[in-house]
Amino acid sequence: MTSRIAIDGKRLLQRLDDFARIGATPAGGVNRQALSPEDRASRRLLADLALQRGFRVFQDSMANLFIRREGRLPARAPLVIGSHLDSQPTGGRFDGALGTLAAFEVMESIADAGIETDLSLEVVAWTNEEGSRFAPGAMGSMAFAAGAIPDAWSDLRGRDGSLFVDELSATLQALPEAEMRPLGFPICGYLELHIEQGPSLERENIPIGIVHGIQGTRWLEVTIKGQAAHAGTTALEFRRDPMAAAVAALEPLYKSAMPSDQYARFTVGRIAVEPGAVNAIPGSVTFSIDLRHPETAVIDALEDRVRLSCDSAAAAAGCESELRQIFDMPPAAFSEDLLACLDRAAASLGLKAKHMLSGAFHDALFVNRVAPAAMIFVPCRDGLSHNEAEYVEPEHSIAGARMLLAATMEAIAVRA
Ligand code: GLV
Ligand code: MN
Ligand code: MN
């Protein structure tokens, strides 16, 4: 049946260009942060395209956006395919958008071919995958999997000071045509296409990655408190300098965390210095740590090392250190069933594919908690992502969409 359905590559590439104009940055990327006016505009465009095609459009209380094409068995849980439309502040055109628009292209091409599927098919655009305006990331899929919005988000503020619940409700109101539905309805499976965001497919010249799991991620926030004092008059013995402590704490971690384990990832991406004056020793330094590894036990051990290093460097500088876990995503193993569908899809299309683990987290990790999930990766130039220069060759975007279509039809056949 799949052979009668064809992805319209030209239409997909045009859509990628159309969405890249929403929040376009001068350097060729996008700034379409979660729940911003630009994010709302992209949701509006997708909803309009769907309504024009006669598909039904829904949103839940997290503003996750769903587009539904009814199957022959409408009472059965649908198969869901998609990704996200929000971006990093200096994000690329493909991270999230490719998976969402390819999923919509799959739905359209099935409709174009006049094929009725047994199960209903839904395309999803999850809210706030990136976590850069409002943290944590993947809030939409996390709440969907939990079936509830965590209480802690009721007073959550974004980096720009905006209140999450206000921006969420403005986003919901901006799409009155979407029918409201409960958060966390039953689904029978989830497939997500995404760019690899790393270099291995490109280096090995393989167009398709079949993603069997996602490594674990843990976000920590460390605050080292010392004493603010005059930069010019305070001699060394009187200083309680939290910046000196932070540098001393981080140096051995940089030297050991990644060099001693090729799978470990250790990143300090954000640092805030108070009061932030050139001529004042800081009163406090707060920094983030992003830890990743395929094994939870190793992430636990890395966290212990971070705590020890910060405590001892703080004590040596007459400061105090506090460590808080702000986000914890255990590693995920995807569904064997859906991986077999992906293997068959690649074989039927004659596409070379390799099995791989995702270094980045994705909405699929959360959906995998409530339904079988799996992912497809396509190469991106130089493995570069979270960067305005992010680029995917047109033929790779199209191959990814063809893979998603074939896997969708396989999954519907298996799950129906
Ligand atoms: C997702 O954007 C991640 O940080 O892995
Ligand atoms: Mn993404
Ligand atoms: Mn991203």
Coordinates of C-alpha atoms and ligand atoms in Angstrom, one line a residue:
M1 CA 0.0 0.0 0.0
T2 CA 2.9 2.3 0.9
S3 CA 4.1 2.2 -2.7
R4 CA 0.9 4.0 -3.8
I5 CA 1.7 6.9 -1.4
A6 CA 4.4 9.4 -2.3
I7 CA 6.0 12.1 -0.2
D8 CA 5.9 15.4 -2.1
G9 CA 9.5 16.5 -1.6
K10 CA 8.9 19.9 -3.1
R11 CA 6.0 20.7 -0.8
L12 CA 8.0 19.6 2.2
L13 CA 11.0 21.8 1.3
Q14 CA 8.7 24.7 0.7
R15 CA 7.1 24.2 4.1
L16 CA 10.5 24.1 5.8
D17 CA 11.2 27.5 4.1
D18 CA 7.8 28.9 5.1
F19 CA 8.2 28.0 8.7
A20 CA 11.9 29.2 8.8
R21 CA 10.6 32.7 8.0
I22 CA 8.7 32.7 11.3
G23 CA 11.2 34.1 13.8
A24 CA 13.9 34.2 11.1
T25 CA 17.3 35.7 12.4
P26 CA 19.7 37.7 10.2
A27 CA 22.2 34.9 10.4
G28 CA 19.9 32.4 8.8
G29 CA 18.5 30.7 11.9
V30 CA 15.3 31.0 13.9
N31 CA 14.4 32.5 17.2
R32 CA 11.0 31.0 17.9
Q33 CA 11.1 30.4 21.6
A34 CA 8.4 28.5 23.4
L35 CA 5.0 30.3 23.8
S36 CA 6.4 33.5 22.2
P37 CA 4.5 35.4 19.5
E38 CA 6.7 33.6 16.9
D39 CA 5.9 30.2 18.4
R40 CA 2.2 31.2 18.2
A41 CA 2.5 32.2 14.6
S42 CA 4.0 28.9 13.7
R43 CA 1.2 27.0 15.5
R44 CA -1.3 29.2 13.6
L45 CA 0.3 28.4 10.3
L46 CA 0.3 24.6 10.9
A47 CA -3.3 24.7 12.2
D48 CA -4.5 26.7 9.2
L49 CA -2.8 24.2 6.8
A50 CA -4.5 21.4 8.6
L51 CA -8.0 23.0 8.7
Q52 CA -7.7 23.8 5.0
R53 CA -7.1 20.1 4.3
G54 CA -10.1 19.1 6.4
F55 CA -8.1 17.6 9.3
R56 CA -9.3 18.2 12.8
V57 CA -7.2 20.3 15.1
F58 CA -6.9 19.9 18.9
Q59 CA -4.9 21.3 21.7
D60 CA -4.6 20.2 25.4
S61 CA -4.0 22.3 28.5
M62 CA -0.3 22.4 27.8
A63 CA -0.9 23.8 24.3
N64 CA 0.4 20.6 22.7
L65 CA -1.1 20.8 19.2
F66 CA -2.6 17.7 17.5
I67 CA -3.9 17.3 14.0
R68 CA -6.0 14.2 13.4
R69 CA -6.9 12.2 10.3
E70 CA -9.6 9.8 11.3
G71 CA -9.0 6.1 10.6
R72 CA -11.5 3.3 9.9
L73 CA -11.4 2.4 13.7
P74 CA -11.8 5.8 15.3
A75 CA -12.4 4.5 18.8
R76 CA -8.9 2.9 18.9
A77 CA -6.0 4.9 20.2
P78 CA -4.2 6.8 17.4
L79 CA -0.7 6.5 16.2
V80 CA 1.0 9.8 16.8
I81 CA 3.9 11.3 14.8
G82 CA 5.6 14.7 15.1
S83 CA 8.1 16.8 17.0
H84 CA 8.2 20.4 18.1
L85 CA 8.1 23.9 16.6
D86 CA 9.8 26.0 19.3
S87 CA 13.5 26.8 18.9
Q88 CA 16.5 27.8 20.8
P89 CA 17.1 31.7 21.0
T90 CA 19.7 31.3 18.2
G91 CA 18.3 28.0 16.8
G92 CA 18.4 26.3 13.5
R93 CA 15.6 25.9 10.9
F94 CA 15.4 22.1 11.3
D95 CA 15.6 21.2 15.0
G96 CA 11.9 20.2 15.7
A97 CA 10.5 21.8 12.5
L98 CA 11.7 19.0 10.3
G99 CA 10.0 16.3 12.4
T100 CA 6.8 18.2 12.7
L101 CA 6.5 19.2 9.0
A102 CA 7.6 15.8 7.8
A103 CA 4.9 14.3 9.9
F104 CA 2.4 16.7 8.4
E105 CA 3.7 15.8 4.9
V106 CA 3.2 12.1 5.8
M107 CA -0.5 12.8 6.7
E108 CA -1.0 14.9 3.6
S109 CA 0.5 12.3 1.3
I110 CA -1.6 9.5 2.7
A111 CA -4.7 11.8 2.2
D112 CA -3.5 12.7 -1.3
A113 CA -3.4 9.0 -2.2
G114 CA -6.9 8.6 -0.9
I115 CA -5.8 5.8 1.5
E116 CA -7.9 5.1 4.5
T117 CA -5.9 3.8 7.4
D118 CA -7.2 1.4 10.1
L119 CA -6.0 3.5 13.0
S120 CA -6.4 7.2 13.2
L121 CA -3.2 9.2 12.6
E122 CA -2.3 12.3 14.5
V123 CA 0.5 14.8 14.0
V124 CA 1.8 16.6 17.1
A125 CA 3.8 19.7 17.8
W126 CA 4.8 19.4 21.5
T127 CA 5.1 22.6 23.6
N128 CA 8.5 23.8 24.7
E129 CA 10.9 21.0 23.8
E130 CA 13.9 23.3 24.0
G131 CA 13.6 24.6 27.6
S132 CA 15.5 27.7 26.8
R133 CA 12.9 30.3 27.6
F134 CA 11.1 28.3 30.3
A135 CA 13.0 25.4 31.9
P136 CA 12.9 22.4 31.9
G137 CA 12.8 21.2 28.3
A138 CA 10.1 18.9 26.9
M139 CA 7.5 20.4 29.2
G140 CA 4.6 19.5 26.8
S141 CA 5.5 15.8 26.4
M142 CA 6.5 15.5 30.0
A143 CA 3.0 16.7 31.2
F144 CA 1.3 14.6 28.5
A145 CA 3.1 11.5 29.9
A146 CA 2.2 12.4 33.5
G147 CA -1.4 13.3 32.6
A148 CA -1.1 16.5 34.6
I149 CA 0.8 19.8 34.7
P150 CA 3.2 19.8 37.7
D151 CA 2.2 22.3 40.5
A152 CA 5.7 23.7 40.5
W153 CA 5.1 25.2 37.1
S154 CA 2.3 27.5 38.4
D155 CA 4.8 30.2 39.4
L156 CA 7.5 29.4 36.9
R157 CA 9.1 32.4 35.2
G158 CA 10.9 32.6 31.9
R159 CA 14.4 34.1 31.5
D160 CA 12.6 37.3 30.2
G161 CA 10.6 37.5 33.5
S162 CA 7.3 36.3 31.9
L163 CA 5.0 34.0 33.8
F164 CA 4.7 30.6 32.2
V165 CA 1.0 30.2 33.0
D166 CA 0.2 33.6 31.4
E167 CA 2.1 32.8 28.2
L168 CA 0.6 29.4 28.1
S169 CA -3.0 30.7 28.3
A170 CA -2.3 33.5 25.7
T171 CA -1.0 30.7 23.4
L172 CA -4.1 28.6 24.0
Q173 CA -6.4 31.6 23.3
A174 CA -4.5 32.4 20.1
L175 CA -5.9 29.2 18.5
P176 CA -9.6 29.2 19.3
E177 CA -10.4 26.9 16.3
A178 CA -8.6 24.1 18.1
E179 CA -10.9 21.8 20.0
M180 CA -9.8 21.3 23.6
R181 CA -9.0 17.7 24.7
P182 CA -7.7 16.1 27.9
L183 CA -4.0 16.0 28.6
G184 CA -2.6 12.6 28.2
F185 CA -5.2 10.6 26.2
P186 CA -4.3 7.0 25.1
I187 CA -2.1 6.6 22.1
C188 CA -0.9 3.4 20.5
G189 CA 2.6 4.5 19.5
Y190 CA 4.8 7.5 18.7
L191 CA 7.4 8.1 15.9
E192 CA 9.6 11.1 15.7
L193 CA 11.9 12.2 12.9
H194 CA 14.7 14.6 14.0
I195 CA 18.1 15.8 12.8
E196 CA 20.9 13.9 14.4
Q197 CA 22.5 17.0 16.0
G198 CA 25.8 15.2 16.0
P199 CA 28.3 14.2 13.3
S200 CA 28.2 10.4 13.0
L201 CA 25.7 9.8 10.2
E202 CA 27.4 12.5 8.0
R203 CA 30.8 11.1 8.7
E204 CA 29.8 7.6 7.9
N205 CA 27.7 8.7 4.9
I206 CA 24.6 7.0 6.2
P207 CA 21.3 8.8 5.4
I208 CA 19.2 7.3 8.2
G209 CA 19.7 6.6 11.9
I210 CA 17.3 4.2 13.7
V211 CA 17.4 5.5 17.2
H212 CA 17.1 2.7 19.8
G213 CA 17.3 4.9 22.9
I214 CA 18.3 8.2 24.5
Q215 CA 21.0 8.7 27.0
G216 CA 20.2 10.2 30.4
T217 CA 20.3 13.9 31.1
R218 CA 20.6 15.6 34.5
W219 CA 20.6 19.4 35.0
L220 CA 22.2 20.8 38.2
E221 CA 22.3 24.3 39.5
V222 CA 25.2 25.2 41.8
T223 CA 25.3 28.4 43.9
I224 CA 28.5 29.4 45.6
K225 CA 28.0 32.2 48.2
G226 CA 30.9 34.3 49.4
Q227 CA 31.1 37.9 50.4
A228 CA 30.8 40.9 48.1
A229 CA 33.6 43.3 48.7
H230 CA 35.7 46.0 47.1
A231 CA 37.9 44.8 44.3
G232 CA 40.7 47.3 44.9
T233 CA 41.0 47.3 48.7
T234 CA 40.4 43.7 49.7
A235 CA 43.7 41.8 50.1
L236 CA 43.8 38.1 49.4
E237 CA 43.5 36.9 53.0
F238 CA 40.2 38.9 53.4
R239 CA 38.5 37.6 50.3
R240 CA 35.7 35.1 50.3
D241 CA 35.5 35.0 46.5
P242 CA 32.9 32.6 45.1
M243 CA 34.3 33.1 41.6
A244 CA 37.7 31.8 42.7
A245 CA 35.8 28.9 44.3
A246 CA 33.8 28.2 41.1
V247 CA 36.9 28.2 38.9
A248 CA 38.7 25.9 41.4
A249 CA 35.6 23.6 41.5
L250 CA 35.2 23.4 37.8
E251 CA 38.8 23.0 36.6
P252 CA 39.2 19.4 37.9
L253 CA 35.7 18.5 36.6
Y254 CA 36.6 19.6 33.1
K255 CA 39.9 17.7 33.4
S256 CA 38.3 14.4 34.4
A257 CA 34.6 14.1 33.6
M258 CA 34.8 13.8 29.9
P259 CA 38.5 12.8 29.4
S260 CA 38.0 9.7 31.6
D261 CA 34.9 8.5 29.9
Q262 CA 34.2 8.9 26.2
Y263 CA 30.4 8.6 26.7
A264 CA 30.2 11.3 29.5
R265 CA 29.1 14.8 28.7
F266 CA 29.8 17.7 31.0
T267 CA 28.7 21.2 30.1
V268 CA 28.5 24.5 32.0
G269 CA 26.3 26.6 29.8
R270 CA 25.0 29.4 32.0
I271 CA 26.7 31.4 34.7
A272 CA 25.3 34.4 36.7
V273 CA 27.5 36.6 38.9
E274 CA 26.0 38.8 41.6
P275 CA 26.1 41.7 41.9
G276 CA 27.9 41.7 38.5
A277 CA 30.1 44.8 38.9
V278 CA 33.6 45.1 37.4
N279 CA 35.0 46.5 40.6
A280 CA 33.2 44.2 43.1
I281 CA 34.2 40.7 44.3
P282 CA 31.0 38.8 43.7
G283 CA 28.7 37.9 46.5
S284 CA 27.5 34.8 44.7
V285 CA 28.1 32.8 41.5
T286 CA 25.4 30.5 40.2
F287 CA 26.1 28.1 37.3
S288 CA 24.3 25.3 35.5
I289 CA 25.7 21.9 34.8
D290 CA 24.3 19.6 32.1
L291 CA 25.4 16.0 32.7
R292 CA 24.7 13.2 30.2
H293 CA 25.5 9.5 30.0
P294 CA 23.8 6.3 28.8
E295 CA 24.0 4.9 32.4
T296 CA 22.1 6.4 35.3
A297 CA 24.8 5.0 37.8
V298 CA 27.5 7.0 36.0
I299 CA 25.3 10.2 36.1
D300 CA 24.9 9.6 39.9
A301 CA 28.6 9.3 40.3
L302 CA 29.3 12.4 38.2
E303 CA 26.8 14.4 40.3
D304 CA 28.7 13.1 43.5
R305 CA 31.9 14.3 42.0
V306 CA 30.4 17.7 41.2
R307 CA 29.1 18.1 44.7
L308 CA 32.4 17.1 46.3
S309 CA 34.4 19.4 44.1
C310 CA 32.1 22.4 44.7
D311 CA 32.0 21.8 48.5
S312 CA 35.7 21.5 48.9
A313 CA 36.6 24.4 46.6
A314 CA 34.0 26.6 48.4
A315 CA 35.3 25.6 51.8
A316 CA 38.9 26.4 50.8
A317 CA 37.7 29.9 49.7
G318 CA 35.7 30.6 52.8
C319 CA 32.4 30.2 50.8
E320 CA 29.4 27.9 50.9
S321 CA 28.1 25.8 48.1
E322 CA 24.6 24.6 47.4
L323 CA 23.6 22.1 44.7
R324 CA 20.1 21.7 43.3
Q325 CA 18.9 19.1 40.8
I326 CA 16.6 20.9 38.4
F327 CA 15.9 18.3 35.8
D328 CA 16.4 14.5 35.6
M329 CA 15.7 12.3 32.6
P330 CA 16.8 8.7 33.0
P331 CA 18.0 7.0 29.8
A332 CA 15.3 5.5 27.6
A333 CA 15.2 2.3 25.6
F334 CA 12.7 2.5 22.7
S335 CA 10.1 -0.1 21.6
E336 CA 11.5 -3.2 20.0
D337 CA 8.3 -3.4 18.0
L338 CA 8.6 0.0 16.5
L339 CA 12.3 -0.5 15.9
A340 CA 11.4 -3.5 13.8
C341 CA 9.0 -1.3 11.8
L342 CA 11.8 1.1 11.2
D343 CA 14.1 -1.7 10.1
R344 CA 11.5 -2.9 7.6
A345 CA 10.8 0.6 6.4
A346 CA 14.5 1.3 5.7
A347 CA 14.8 -2.1 3.9
S348 CA 11.7 -1.5 1.8
L349 CA 13.0 1.9 0.7
G350 CA 16.6 0.6 0.1
L351 CA 17.9 3.2 2.5
K352 CA 21.1 2.5 4.4
A353 CA 20.5 2.8 8.1
K354 CA 22.3 2.3 11.3
H355 CA 21.1 1.8 14.9
M356 CA 22.2 4.5 17.3
L357 CA 21.7 6.1 20.7
S358 CA 20.6 9.8 20.9
G359 CA 22.9 12.2 22.7
A360 CA 20.1 14.8 22.8
F361 CA 16.9 14.4 24.7
H362 CA 13.7 14.5 22.7
D363 CA 9.9 14.5 23.4
A364 CA 10.0 10.8 22.4
L365 CA 11.8 10.1 25.7
F366 CA 8.7 11.2 27.6
V367 CA 6.1 9.7 25.3
N368 CA 8.0 6.4 25.6
R369 CA 6.8 6.3 29.3
V370 CA 3.2 5.9 28.2
A371 CA 3.3 4.3 24.7
P372 CA 5.8 2.5 22.5
A373 CA 8.1 5.1 20.9
A374 CA 11.0 5.3 18.5
M375 CA 12.9 7.8 16.4
I376 CA 14.5 8.4 13.1
F377 CA 17.6 10.6 12.6
V378 CA 18.9 12.2 9.5
P379 CA 22.4 13.8 9.1
C380 CA 23.0 17.5 9.6
R381 CA 26.0 19.4 8.2
D382 CA 29.1 19.1 10.5
G383 CA 26.8 17.7 13.1
L384 CA 26.0 21.3 14.0
S385 CA 22.7 22.1 15.9
H386 CA 21.5 24.6 18.4
N387 CA 23.2 27.0 16.0
E388 CA 21.8 29.3 13.3
A389 CA 24.0 27.6 10.7
E390 CA 22.3 24.2 11.2
Y391 CA 21.7 22.7 7.8
V392 CA 20.1 19.5 6.4
E393 CA 20.6 18.5 2.7
P394 CA 17.2 18.6 0.9
E395 CA 17.6 14.9 -0.1
H396 CA 18.2 14.0 3.6
S397 CA 15.0 15.8 4.7
I398 CA 13.0 14.0 2.0
A399 CA 14.6 10.6 2.8
G400 CA 13.7 11.2 6.4
A401 CA 10.1 11.9 5.5
R402 CA 9.9 8.8 3.2
M403 CA 11.2 6.8 6.1
L404 CA 8.6 8.3 8.4
L405 CA 5.9 7.5 6.0
A406 CA 6.9 3.9 5.5
A407 CA 7.4 3.4 9.2
T408 CA 4.0 5.0 9.9
M409 CA 2.3 2.5 7.6
E410 CA 4.2 -0.4 9.1
A411 CA 3.3 0.7 12.6
I412 CA -0.4 1.1 11.7
A413 CA -0.4 -2.4 10.2
V414 CA 1.3 -3.8 13.3
R415 CA -0.8 -1.9 15.9
A416 CA -4.2 -2.2 14.3
Ligands
GLV1 C1 17.6 19.0 23.7 O1 17.4 20.0 23.1 C2 18.7 18.6 24.4 O2 19.3 19.5 25.1 O3 19.2 17.5 24.4
MN2 MN 14.6 19.2 18.9
MN3 MN 16.9 21.5 20.3

